[in-house]
mmCIF file of C-alpha atoms and ligand atoms in Angstrom:
data_model
loop_
_atom_site.group_PDB
_atom_site.id
_atom_site.type_symbol
_atom_site.label_atom_id
_atom_site.label_comp_id
_atom_site.label_asym_id
_atom_site.label_seq_id
_atom_site.Cartn_x
_atom_site.Cartn_y
_atom_site.Cartn_z
ATOM 1 C CA MET R 1 0.000 -0.060 -0.038
ATOM 2 C CA ILE R 2 1.194 3.583 -0.723
ATOM 3 C CA GLU R 3 2.139 6.121 2.082
ATOM 4 C CA ARG R 4 -0.443 8.921 2.008
ATOM 5 C CA LYS R 5 0.519 12.443 2.295
ATOM 6 C CA THR R 6 -1.529 14.417 4.823
ATOM 7 C CA GLU R 7 0.730 17.309 6.113
ATOM 8 C CA LEU R 8 0.495 20.669 4.544
ATOM 9 C CA PRO R 9 3.449 21.784 2.465
ATOM 10 C CA GLU R 10 6.081 24.040 3.942
ATOM 11 C CA ILE R 11 5.280 26.846 1.462
ATOM 12 C CA PHE R 12 1.546 26.683 2.236
ATOM 13 C CA GLU R 13 1.617 29.855 4.391
ATOM 14 C CA SER R 14 2.910 31.924 1.546
ATOM 15 C CA PHE R 15 -0.011 31.092 -0.835
ATOM 16 C CA ALA R 16 -2.772 33.360 -1.722
ATOM 17 C CA GLU R 17 -6.231 32.802 -0.383
ATOM 18 C CA ALA R 18 -7.720 30.677 -3.153
ATOM 19 C CA ARG R 19 -4.725 28.357 -3.131
ATOM 20 C CA GLN R 20 -4.770 28.018 0.575
ATOM 21 C CA ASN R 21 -8.438 27.110 0.479
ATOM 22 C CA GLY R 22 -7.568 24.445 -2.094
ATOM 23 C CA PHE R 23 -5.043 22.928 0.320
ATOM 24 C CA LEU R 24 -7.464 23.101 3.185
ATOM 25 C CA ALA R 25 -10.304 21.331 1.374
ATOM 26 C CA MET R 26 -7.956 18.667 0.228
ATOM 27 C CA LYS R 27 -6.494 18.305 3.681
ATOM 28 C CA LYS R 28 -9.813 17.907 5.062
ATOM 29 C CA ILE R 29 -10.532 15.144 2.593
ATOM 30 C CA LYS R 30 -7.254 13.412 3.575
ATOM 31 C CA ASP R 31 -7.892 13.861 7.336
ATOM 32 C CA SER R 32 -11.302 12.044 6.756
ATOM 33 C CA GLY R 33 -9.241 9.037 5.548
ATOM 34 C CA LYS R 34 -10.189 9.203 1.773
ATOM 35 C CA GLY R 35 -7.587 8.617 -0.815
ATOM 36 C CA VAL R 36 -7.108 10.992 -3.597
ATOM 37 C CA VAL R 37 -6.445 10.313 -7.214
ATOM 38 C CA GLY R 38 -5.423 13.062 -9.652
ATOM 39 C CA GLN R 39 -5.959 12.652 -13.372
ATOM 40 C CA PHE R 40 -5.266 14.710 -16.445
ATOM 41 C CA CYS R 41 -7.657 13.639 -19.183
ATOM 42 C CA THR R 42 -11.327 13.234 -20.098
ATOM 43 C CA TYR R 43 -10.596 9.618 -21.104
ATOM 44 C CA THR R 44 -9.946 8.774 -17.508
ATOM 45 C CA PRO R 45 -12.808 6.723 -16.180
ATOM 46 C CA LEU R 46 -13.663 8.513 -12.943
ATOM 47 C CA GLU R 47 -16.231 5.711 -12.042
ATOM 48 C CA ILE R 48 -13.583 3.420 -11.028
ATOM 49 C CA PHE R 49 -12.265 5.806 -8.411
ATOM 50 C CA MET R 50 -15.801 6.699 -7.193
ATOM 51 C CA ALA R 51 -16.542 2.938 -6.855
ATOM 52 C CA GLY R 52 -13.494 2.672 -4.679
ATOM 53 C CA GLY R 53 -14.657 5.390 -2.316
ATOM 54 C CA LEU R 54 -11.835 7.829 -3.569
ATOM 55 C CA VAL R 55 -11.842 11.391 -4.468
ATOM 56 C CA SER R 56 -10.578 12.329 -7.985
ATOM 57 C CA VAL R 57 -9.454 15.581 -9.182
ATOM 58 C CA GLY R 58 -8.341 17.084 -12.490
ATOM 59 C CA LEU R 59 -4.634 18.168 -12.476
ATOM 60 C CA CYS R 60 -4.554 19.971 -15.818
ATOM 61 C CA SER R 61 -2.973 23.297 -14.640
ATOM 62 C CA THR R 62 -4.125 26.538 -16.310
ATOM 63 C CA SER R 63 -1.640 29.183 -15.423
ATOM 64 C CA ASP R 64 1.838 30.106 -16.431
ATOM 65 C CA GLU R 65 3.015 30.664 -13.021
ATOM 66 C CA THR R 66 5.159 27.623 -12.821
ATOM 67 C CA ILE R 67 6.159 27.334 -16.437
ATOM 68 C CA PRO R 68 9.585 28.804 -15.925
ATOM 69 C CA GLU R 69 10.408 26.199 -13.323
ATOM 70 C CA ALA R 70 9.101 23.549 -15.776
ATOM 71 C CA GLU R 71 11.278 24.845 -18.509
ATOM 72 C CA LYS R 72 14.363 24.065 -16.605
ATOM 73 C CA VAL R 73 13.603 20.372 -17.455
ATOM 74 C CA LEU R 74 11.103 20.544 -20.408
ATOM 75 C CA PRO R 75 11.571 22.252 -23.750
ATOM 76 C CA SER R 76 9.973 25.669 -24.074
ATOM 77 C CA ASN R 77 8.325 24.981 -27.209
ATOM 78 C CA LEU R 78 6.002 22.405 -25.457
ATOM 79 C CA CYS R 79 2.266 22.696 -24.893
ATOM 80 C CA PRO R 80 1.572 25.074 -21.944
ATOM 81 C CA LEU R 81 -0.793 22.614 -20.325
ATOM 82 C CA ILE R 82 2.073 20.045 -20.021
ATOM 83 C CA LYS R 83 4.625 22.406 -18.788
ATOM 84 C CA SER R 84 2.311 24.094 -16.411
ATOM 85 C CA SER R 85 1.085 20.765 -14.898
ATOM 86 C CA TYR R 86 4.655 19.448 -14.584
ATOM 87 C CA GLY R 87 5.728 22.805 -13.081
ATOM 88 C CA PHE R 88 3.070 22.671 -10.310
ATOM 89 C CA ALA R 89 4.009 19.030 -9.493
ATOM 90 C CA ILE R 90 7.838 19.910 -9.026
ATOM 91 C CA THR R 91 7.043 23.105 -6.971
ATOM 92 C CA ASP R 92 4.434 21.672 -4.722
ATOM 93 C CA LYS R 93 2.222 24.580 -5.438
ATOM 94 C CA CYS R 94 -0.943 22.780 -6.625
ATOM 95 C CA PRO R 95 -2.892 21.514 -3.636
ATOM 96 C CA TYR R 96 -4.522 18.769 -5.880
ATOM 97 C CA MET R 97 -1.276 17.448 -7.180
ATOM 98 C CA TYR R 98 0.232 17.737 -3.716
ATOM 99 C CA PHE R 99 -2.312 15.604 -2.042
ATOM 100 C CA SER R 100 -2.868 13.178 -4.913
ATOM 101 C CA ASP R 101 -1.832 9.581 -3.646
ATOM 102 C CA LEU R 102 -2.019 8.192 -7.140
ATOM 103 C CA VAL R 103 -1.565 10.127 -10.395
ATOM 104 C CA VAL R 104 -3.241 8.627 -13.533
ATOM 105 C CA GLY R 105 -1.830 9.593 -16.979
ATOM 106 C CA GLU R 106 -2.759 8.323 -20.299
ATOM 107 C CA THR R 107 -1.146 7.665 -23.727
ATOM 108 C CA THR R 108 -2.914 10.521 -25.549
ATOM 109 C CA CYS R 109 -0.280 13.100 -26.967
ATOM 110 C CA ASP R 110 3.425 12.501 -27.115
ATOM 111 C CA GLY R 111 4.183 15.546 -25.043
ATOM 112 C CA LYS R 112 2.080 14.282 -22.059
ATOM 113 C CA VAL R 113 3.279 10.771 -22.317
ATOM 114 C CA LYS R 114 7.055 11.757 -21.944
ATOM 115 C CA MET R 115 6.067 14.343 -19.242
ATOM 116 C CA TYR R 116 4.539 11.463 -17.185
ATOM 117 C CA GLU R 117 7.858 9.460 -17.324
ATOM 118 C CA LEU R 118 9.406 12.465 -15.480
ATOM 119 C CA LEU R 119 6.448 12.944 -13.091
ATOM 120 C CA ALA R 120 6.806 9.202 -12.187
ATOM 121 C CA GLU R 121 10.268 10.167 -10.647
ATOM 122 C CA ILE R 122 8.364 12.244 -7.995
ATOM 123 C CA LYS R 123 4.721 10.902 -7.871
ATOM 124 C CA ASN R 124 3.033 7.537 -7.731
ATOM 125 C CA VAL R 125 2.033 7.380 -11.408
ATOM 126 C CA HIS R 126 -0.166 4.906 -13.383
ATOM 127 C CA ILE R 127 -0.406 5.102 -17.165
ATOM 128 C CA LEU R 128 -3.427 3.993 -19.080
ATOM 129 C CA GLU R 129 -2.641 2.838 -22.493
ATOM 130 C CA LEU R 130 -5.262 4.522 -24.541
ATOM 131 C CA PRO R 131 -5.756 3.215 -28.030
ATOM 132 C CA ARG R 132 -5.905 5.763 -30.820
ATOM 133 C CA ARG R 133 -8.666 3.861 -32.659
ATOM 134 C CA GLN R 134 -12.172 3.818 -31.392
ATOM 135 C CA ASP R 135 -14.025 1.405 -33.634
ATOM 136 C CA THR R 136 -12.053 -1.769 -33.809
ATOM 137 C CA PRO R 137 -12.694 -4.912 -31.459
ATOM 138 C CA GLU R 138 -9.052 -4.934 -30.606
ATOM 139 C CA ALA R 139 -9.047 -1.350 -29.474
ATOM 140 C CA LYS R 140 -12.107 -1.971 -27.252
ATOM 141 C CA ALA R 141 -10.608 -5.180 -25.853
ATOM 142 C CA LEU R 142 -7.435 -3.360 -25.096
ATOM 143 C CA TRP R 143 -9.046 -0.398 -23.472
ATOM 144 C CA ARG R 144 -11.408 -2.668 -21.346
ATOM 145 C CA ALA R 145 -8.325 -4.589 -20.186
ATOM 146 C CA GLU R 146 -6.435 -1.354 -19.273
ATOM 147 C CA LEU R 147 -9.433 -0.316 -17.207
ATOM 148 C CA VAL R 148 -9.336 -3.655 -15.339
ATOM 149 C CA ARG R 149 -5.727 -3.030 -14.755
ATOM 150 C CA LEU R 150 -6.472 0.388 -13.280
ATOM 151 C CA LYS R 151 -9.121 -1.091 -11.049
ATOM 152 C CA GLU R 152 -6.536 -3.609 -9.787
ATOM 153 C CA ARG R 153 -3.955 -0.800 -9.248
ATOM 154 C CA VAL R 154 -6.592 1.185 -7.318
ATOM 155 C CA GLU R 155 -7.526 -1.794 -5.119
ATOM 156 C CA LYS R 156 -3.955 -2.604 -4.363
ATOM 157 C CA ASP R 157 -2.729 0.975 -3.714
ATOM 158 C CA PHE R 158 -5.663 2.068 -1.499
ATOM 159 C CA GLY R 159 -6.530 -1.430 0.004
ATOM 160 C CA VAL R 160 -10.170 -1.239 -1.206
ATOM 161 C CA THR R 161 -12.386 -3.902 -3.072
ATOM 162 C CA ILE R 162 -14.234 -2.471 -6.028
ATOM 163 C CA THR R 163 -17.297 -4.788 -6.881
ATOM 164 C CA ASP R 164 -19.626 -4.666 -10.054
ATOM 165 C CA ASP R 165 -22.252 -3.221 -7.781
ATOM 166 C CA ASN R 166 -20.022 -0.321 -6.628
ATOM 167 C CA LEU R 167 -19.222 0.267 -10.432
ATOM 168 C CA ARG R 168 -22.863 0.301 -11.288
ATOM 169 C CA ASP R 169 -23.691 2.765 -8.457
ATOM 170 C CA ALA R 170 -20.741 5.025 -9.668
ATOM 171 C CA ILE R 171 -22.033 4.923 -13.291
ATOM 172 C CA ARG R 172 -25.502 5.959 -11.917
ATOM 173 C CA ARG R 173 -24.133 8.870 -9.918
ATOM 174 C CA ARG R 174 -21.817 10.213 -12.749
ATOM 175 C CA ASN R 175 -24.817 9.977 -15.122
ATOM 176 C CA VAL R 176 -26.967 12.162 -12.820
ATOM 177 C CA GLU R 177 -23.904 14.631 -12.705
ATOM 178 C CA ARG R 178 -23.659 14.548 -16.566
ATOM 179 C CA ARG R 179 -27.365 15.031 -17.134
ATOM 180 C CA LEU R 180 -27.423 18.056 -14.795
ATOM 181 C CA LEU R 181 -24.507 19.732 -16.318
ATOM 182 C CA LYS R 182 -25.894 19.148 -19.824
ATOM 183 C CA GLU R 183 -29.241 20.587 -18.699
ATOM 184 C CA LEU R 184 -27.239 23.566 -17.568
ATOM 185 C CA TYR R 185 -25.367 24.117 -20.742
ATOM 186 C CA GLU R 186 -28.487 23.470 -22.906
ATOM 187 C CA LEU R 187 -30.091 26.420 -21.322
ATOM 188 C CA SER R 188 -28.049 28.401 -23.772
ATOM 189 C CA THR R 189 -29.990 26.881 -26.717
ATOM 190 C CA MET R 190 -32.440 29.650 -25.915
ATOM 191 C CA THR R 191 -32.430 33.040 -27.739
ATOM 192 C CA PRO R 192 -31.124 35.063 -26.165
ATOM 193 C CA PRO R 193 -29.080 32.668 -23.814
ATOM 194 C CA PRO R 194 -29.842 33.125 -20.188
ATOM 195 C CA ILE R 195 -26.140 33.270 -19.232
ATOM 196 C CA THR R 196 -22.921 34.499 -20.703
ATOM 197 C CA GLY R 197 -20.503 32.058 -22.065
ATOM 198 C CA LEU R 198 -17.893 33.116 -19.405
ATOM 199 C CA ARG R 199 -20.549 32.284 -16.598
ATOM 200 C CA GLN R 200 -21.204 28.816 -18.392
ATOM 201 C CA LEU R 201 -17.478 28.080 -18.515
ATOM 202 C CA GLN R 202 -17.009 29.093 -14.844
ATOM 203 C CA ILE R 203 -19.712 26.813 -13.879
ATOM 204 C CA LEU R 204 -18.677 23.790 -15.952
ATOM 205 C CA PHE R 205 -14.998 24.243 -15.066
ATOM 206 C CA GLY R 206 -15.756 24.965 -11.270
ATOM 207 C CA SER R 207 -17.792 21.786 -10.960
ATOM 208 C CA GLN R 208 -14.621 19.811 -11.385
ATOM 209 C CA PHE R 209 -13.535 20.978 -8.020
ATOM 210 C CA LYS R 210 -16.506 20.122 -5.957
ATOM 211 C CA PHE R 211 -15.564 16.937 -4.181
ATOM 212 C CA ASP R 212 -18.642 16.023 -2.228
ATOM 213 C CA TRP R 213 -20.952 14.413 -4.802
ATOM 214 C CA ASP R 214 -24.326 15.164 -3.016
ATOM 215 C CA GLU R 215 -23.299 18.820 -2.488
ATOM 216 C CA LYS R 216 -22.092 19.115 -6.178
ATOM 217 C CA VAL R 217 -25.403 17.926 -7.708
ATOM 218 C CA ALA R 218 -27.360 20.039 -5.252
ATOM 219 C CA GLU R 219 -25.242 23.131 -6.311
ATOM 220 C CA ILE R 220 -25.730 22.438 -10.063
ATOM 221 C CA GLN R 221 -29.384 21.968 -9.718
ATOM 222 C CA ASN R 222 -29.554 25.258 -7.777
ATOM 223 C CA ALA R 223 -27.682 26.917 -10.487
ATOM 224 C CA ILE R 224 -30.143 25.722 -13.006
ATOM 225 C CA ASP R 225 -33.100 26.849 -10.950
ATOM 226 C CA SER R 226 -31.800 30.209 -10.253
ATOM 227 C CA ILE R 227 -30.864 30.817 -14.027
ATOM 228 C CA LYS R 228 -34.207 29.710 -15.102
ATOM 229 C CA ALA R 229 -36.031 31.930 -12.462
ATOM 230 C CA ALA R 230 -34.018 34.937 -13.294
ATOM 231 C CA TYR R 231 -34.845 34.462 -17.140
ATOM 232 C CA ALA R 232 -38.562 33.872 -16.257
ATOM 233 C CA ALA R 233 -38.418 37.135 -14.286
ATOM 234 C CA GLY R 234 -37.138 38.936 -17.421
ATOM 235 C CA GLU R 235 -33.465 39.086 -16.825
ATOM 236 C CA ARG R 236 -31.512 39.275 -20.066
ATOM 237 C CA PRO R 237 -27.738 39.252 -19.475
ATOM 238 C CA VAL R 238 -27.147 38.744 -23.284
ATOM 239 C CA ALA R 239 -28.547 40.893 -26.126
ATOM 240 C CA ASP R 240 -31.022 39.130 -28.649
ATOM 241 C CA THR R 241 -28.800 40.147 -31.447
ATOM 242 C CA ALA R 242 -25.487 38.813 -30.097
ATOM 243 C CA PRO R 243 -24.002 36.465 -32.669
ATOM 244 C CA ARG R 244 -23.950 32.822 -31.144
ATOM 245 C CA ILE R 245 -20.388 31.090 -30.964
ATOM 246 C CA LEU R 246 -19.402 27.523 -30.398
ATOM 247 C CA ILE R 247 -15.832 26.982 -28.985
ATOM 248 C CA THR R 248 -13.964 23.885 -29.838
ATOM 249 C CA GLY R 249 -10.336 22.804 -29.483
ATOM 250 C CA CYS R 250 -8.073 22.257 -26.502
ATOM 251 C CA PRO R 251 -9.417 22.165 -22.964
ATOM 252 C CA MET R 252 -10.227 25.499 -21.386
ATOM 253 C CA GLY R 253 -10.312 27.140 -17.910
ATOM 254 C CA GLY R 254 -8.186 29.423 -15.840
ATOM 255 C CA VAL R 255 -6.146 31.896 -17.863
ATOM 256 C CA THR R 256 -7.651 30.743 -21.255
ATOM 257 C CA GLU R 257 -10.909 32.298 -20.127
ATOM 258 C CA LYS R 258 -9.270 35.315 -22.039
ATOM 259 C CA VAL R 259 -10.444 33.828 -25.222
ATOM 260 C CA VAL R 260 -14.098 33.828 -24.251
ATOM 261 C CA LYS R 261 -13.773 37.306 -22.715
ATOM 262 C CA VAL R 262 -12.310 38.814 -26.066
ATOM 263 C CA ILE R 263 -15.170 37.122 -27.958
ATOM 264 C CA GLU R 264 -17.917 38.383 -25.637
ATOM 265 C CA GLU R 265 -16.388 41.818 -25.250
ATOM 266 C CA ALA R 266 -16.579 42.057 -29.144
ATOM 267 C CA GLY R 267 -20.522 41.620 -28.766
ATOM 268 C CA ALA R 268 -21.012 37.946 -29.405
ATOM 269 C CA VAL R 269 -22.003 35.360 -26.833
ATOM 270 C CA VAL R 270 -20.280 31.902 -26.373
ATOM 271 C CA VAL R 271 -23.344 29.373 -26.298
ATOM 272 C CA ALA R 272 -21.575 26.062 -26.444
ATOM 273 C CA TYR R 273 -18.282 24.448 -25.591
ATOM 274 C CA GLU R 274 -17.561 21.286 -27.507
ATOM 275 C CA ASN R 275 -14.143 20.791 -25.941
ATOM 276 C CA CYS R 276 -13.145 18.922 -22.802
ATOM 277 C CA THR R 277 -14.557 21.637 -20.529
ATOM 278 C CA GLY R 278 -17.961 21.201 -21.958
ATOM 279 C CA ALA R 279 -20.073 18.873 -24.161
ATOM 280 C CA LYS R 280 -17.772 16.162 -25.130
ATOM 281 C CA GLN R 281 -17.520 14.541 -21.534
ATOM 282 C CA LEU R 282 -21.151 15.359 -20.664
ATOM 283 C CA ASP R 283 -23.210 14.803 -24.011
ATOM 284 C CA ARG R 284 -23.666 11.014 -23.625
ATOM 285 C CA GLN R 285 -24.837 8.747 -20.653
ATOM 286 C CA CYS R 286 -22.803 5.776 -19.710
ATOM 287 C CA PRO R 287 -25.154 2.631 -20.180
ATOM 288 C CA GLU R 288 -26.441 1.553 -16.777
ATOM 289 C CA ALA R 289 -27.321 -2.066 -17.814
ATOM 290 C CA GLY R 290 -24.972 -4.966 -18.636
ATOM 291 C CA ASP R 291 -21.431 -5.476 -17.548
ATOM 292 C CA PRO R 292 -20.435 -2.284 -15.808
ATOM 293 C CA MET R 293 -16.776 -2.431 -16.767
ATOM 294 C CA THR R 294 -17.596 -2.855 -20.497
ATOM 295 C CA SER R 295 -20.049 -0.085 -20.286
ATOM 296 C CA ILE R 296 -17.387 2.209 -18.669
ATOM 297 C CA ALA R 297 -14.844 1.342 -21.362
ATOM 298 C CA ASP R 298 -17.122 1.667 -24.277
ATOM 299 C CA HIS R 299 -18.510 4.967 -23.110
ATOM 300 C CA TYR R 300 -15.091 6.701 -22.531
ATOM 301 C CA LEU R 301 -13.472 5.247 -25.713
ATOM 302 C CA GLN R 302 -16.049 6.941 -27.748
ATOM 303 C CA ILE R 303 -15.046 10.508 -26.636
ATOM 304 C CA GLY R 304 -13.969 12.679 -29.683
ATOM 305 C CA CYS R 305 -10.480 14.105 -29.405
ATOM 306 C CA ALA R 306 -7.777 15.124 -31.964
ATOM 307 C CA ILE R 307 -5.462 12.414 -30.628
ATOM 308 C CA MET R 308 -7.889 9.758 -32.111
ATOM 309 C CA THR R 309 -7.392 8.752 -35.652
ATOM 310 C CA PRO R 310 -9.781 9.071 -37.388
ATOM 311 C CA ASP R 311 -11.587 11.459 -35.133
ATOM 312 C CA LYS R 312 -15.010 11.143 -36.485
ATOM 313 C CA ASN R 313 -16.925 11.430 -33.066
ATOM 314 C CA ARG R 314 -15.590 14.981 -32.663
ATOM 315 C CA PHE R 315 -17.124 15.899 -35.949
ATOM 316 C CA GLU R 316 -20.278 14.261 -35.247
ATOM 317 C CA LEU R 317 -20.790 16.178 -31.929
ATOM 318 C CA LEU R 318 -19.543 19.440 -33.562
ATOM 319 C CA GLU R 319 -22.293 18.937 -36.308
ATOM 320 C CA ARG R 320 -25.105 18.275 -33.713
ATOM 321 C CA LEU R 321 -24.135 21.076 -31.435
ATOM 322 C CA CYS R 322 -23.941 23.675 -34.198
ATOM 323 C CA GLU R 323 -27.513 22.817 -35.158
ATOM 324 C CA GLN R 324 -28.860 22.443 -31.658
ATOM 325 C CA PHE R 325 -27.393 25.865 -30.434
ATOM 326 C CA GLN R 326 -28.076 27.676 -33.906
ATOM 327 C CA VAL R 327 -24.525 28.651 -33.951
ATOM 328 C CA ASP R 328 -23.329 31.653 -36.133
ATOM 329 C CA GLY R 329 -19.632 31.068 -35.854
ATOM 330 C CA VAL R 330 -17.053 28.590 -34.496
ATOM 331 C CA VAL R 331 -13.917 29.529 -32.737
ATOM 332 C CA GLU R 332 -11.162 26.890 -32.253
ATOM 333 C CA MET R 333 -8.649 27.607 -29.532
ATOM 334 C CA THR R 334 -5.430 25.677 -29.961
ATOM 335 C CA LEU R 335 -2.770 25.858 -27.339
ATOM 336 C CA GLN R 336 0.820 26.598 -28.655
ATOM 337 C CA ALA R 337 2.593 23.353 -29.762
ATOM 338 C CA CYS R 338 -0.451 21.277 -29.562
ATOM 339 C CA HIS R 339 0.116 19.313 -32.771
ATOM 340 C CA PRO R 340 -2.960 16.994 -32.579
ATOM 341 C CA TYR R 341 -5.451 19.979 -32.480
ATOM 342 C CA ALA R 342 -3.360 22.305 -34.670
ATOM 343 C CA VAL R 343 -3.311 19.709 -37.457
ATOM 344 C CA GLU R 344 -6.914 18.744 -37.074
ATOM 345 C CA ALA R 345 -7.869 22.425 -37.163
ATOM 346 C CA HIS R 346 -7.532 22.404 -40.940
ATOM 347 C CA SER R 347 -10.323 19.625 -41.139
ATOM 348 C CA VAL R 348 -12.483 21.428 -38.700
ATOM 349 C CA LYS R 349 -12.301 24.594 -40.975
ATOM 350 C CA GLU R 350 -13.140 22.682 -44.003
ATOM 351 C CA PHE R 351 -15.956 21.022 -42.139
ATOM 352 C CA MET R 352 -17.268 24.281 -41.259
ATOM 353 C CA GLN R 353 -16.981 25.795 -44.680
ATOM 354 C CA LYS R 354 -18.964 22.990 -45.999
ATOM 355 C CA LYS R 355 -21.772 23.690 -43.536
ATOM 356 C CA GLY R 356 -21.466 27.581 -44.256
ATOM 357 C CA ILE R 357 -20.403 28.399 -40.863
ATOM 358 C CA PRO R 358 -17.738 31.033 -40.272
ATOM 359 C CA TYR R 359 -14.569 29.647 -38.559
ATOM 360 C CA LEU R 360 -11.683 31.311 -36.718
ATOM 361 C CA GLN R 361 -8.647 29.505 -35.149
ATOM 362 C CA LEU R 362 -6.947 31.352 -32.252
ATOM 363 C CA GLU R 363 -3.642 29.859 -31.064
ATOM 364 C CA THR R 364 -2.625 30.976 -27.535
ATOM 365 C CA ASP R 365 -0.656 30.093 -24.470
ATOM 366 C CA TYR R 366 -1.064 30.548 -20.696
ATOM 367 C CA GLY R 367 0.255 34.081 -20.642
ATOM 368 C CA THR R 368 -1.510 37.401 -21.046
ATOM 369 C CA ALA R 369 0.722 39.110 -23.429
ATOM 370 C CA ASP R 370 -1.349 38.153 -26.510
ATOM 371 C CA ILE R 371 -4.738 39.538 -25.167
ATOM 372 C CA GLY R 372 -4.496 42.567 -27.555
ATOM 373 C CA GLN R 373 -3.926 40.457 -30.511
ATOM 374 C CA LEU R 374 -6.730 38.014 -29.625
ATOM 375 C CA SER R 375 -8.980 40.894 -29.081
ATOM 376 C CA THR R 376 -8.375 42.232 -32.525
ATOM 377 C CA ARG R 377 -8.820 39.048 -34.229
ATOM 378 C CA ALA R 378 -11.976 38.099 -32.293
ATOM 379 C CA GLY R 379 -13.415 41.572 -32.957
ATOM 380 C CA ALA R 380 -12.920 41.406 -36.696
ATOM 381 C CA PHE R 381 -14.376 37.814 -36.793
ATOM 382 C CA VAL R 382 -17.486 38.879 -34.737
ATOM 383 C CA GLU R 383 -17.954 42.070 -36.948
ATOM 384 C CA MET R 384 -18.301 39.917 -40.104
ATOM 385 C CA LEU R 385 -21.003 37.642 -38.553
HETATM 386 S S1 BJ8 B 1 -9.591 14.178 -24.173
HETATM 387 S S2 BJ8 B 1 -8.249 17.142 -25.380
HETATM 388 S S3 BJ8 B 1 -7.950 16.242 -21.987
HETATM 389 S S4 BJ8 B 1 -6.129 14.508 -24.533
HETATM 390 S S5 BJ8 B 1 -1.795 18.211 -23.576
HETATM 391 S S6 BJ8 B 1 -3.372 17.235 -26.648
HETATM 392 S S7 BJ8 B 1 -3.516 20.589 -25.417
HETATM 393 S S8 BJ8 B 1 -0.428 19.089 -26.687
HETATM 394 S S9 BJ8 B 1 -5.259 17.913 -23.380
HETATM 395 FE FE1 BJ8 B 1 -6.723 16.607 -23.843
HETATM 396 FE FE2 BJ8 B 1 -7.794 14.253 -23.162
HETATM 397 FE FE3 BJ8 B 1 -8.098 15.010 -25.547
HETATM 398 FE FE4 BJ8 B 1 -9.289 16.263 -23.681
HETATM 399 FE FE5 BJ8 B 1 -2.697 19.228 -27.127
HETATM 400 FE FE6 BJ8 B 1 -1.492 19.907 -24.786
HETATM 401 FE FE7 BJ8 B 1 -1.458 17.379 -25.596
HETATM 402 FE FE8 BJ8 B 1 -3.591 18.426 -24.756
#
């Protein structure tokens, strides 16, 4: 069994309030005896951790604060998500990374895969071998076997037993969460939408950091109810005429909110997020009948992402969302040096051209120096819609 870290880090006192609160929340979880699993990717089957009575938390960091430290080891022309996440790990500045007893990585992009090798020198790491095909029996069998291997690792490291009934219960609970978050983002199918894209993003992103499941679902339900009530009472935070934007591309949150801000400051509204912060992880329910491990494996393997080849599920979802949300334009955010999304951007552009939907690709990083340039490009795009 692994040795679990429960003490606060030495540098804790010097952290700003939000970071301290993160540390304290995690410390409370650890003091209650719960194990914590950190993960980086939407393909990670959270049901397995939930079924083991563990708390799981997303570790993709979204700020450039620790990138200089990371660049002492990693090349500077690497995706900022990878550099930032590694930087937070080596500096002990992220409460979630600090308190993770087990860190689960996956074979998605090359940069992450190689970073995980370095991370394994300082953290307890398990790598899931994710196939890059979604439709072959071999890929499905490999992925199911990988999830069984993960379950066994979790059982061994945390001294727990995960039964099929535990997995079924976790599937059911995760489905409730997905259904509620989907109901929340689908409120923006209305014209005008009842919330701005920034608020939608903040709720979707923030929900990842609520660790008590009952409290989380109650909070999401409250958010839905209060948004509906305000709309019914006549509140209109968005103009009827605002062009409706769908965002696709790399995961968002933290400093990349800047992309949403420049779009909305230009007079448009972001109505939908196809990326990992939004619909792609929430759109479908995991089947509750049948063998639970097979259901979980099949469910996660069908997520669309540029690391898949071919990536037809991403395009299927994009098409559906564009129609459902009556989208006037699509903005793709790619992070610098993210090859999978940068290359696939060409296909997304062509796809949107065929549908007659204007498309803009914005490449950015975790800094703020490019806000002026992003604003100019977003402004010109919104003006022509
Ligand atoms: S399911 S989007 S979380 S792989 S780290 S690929 S930005 S170069 S994050 Fe992702 Fe899973 Fe797919 Fe979602 Fe590019 Fe950076 Fe790689 Fe990235």
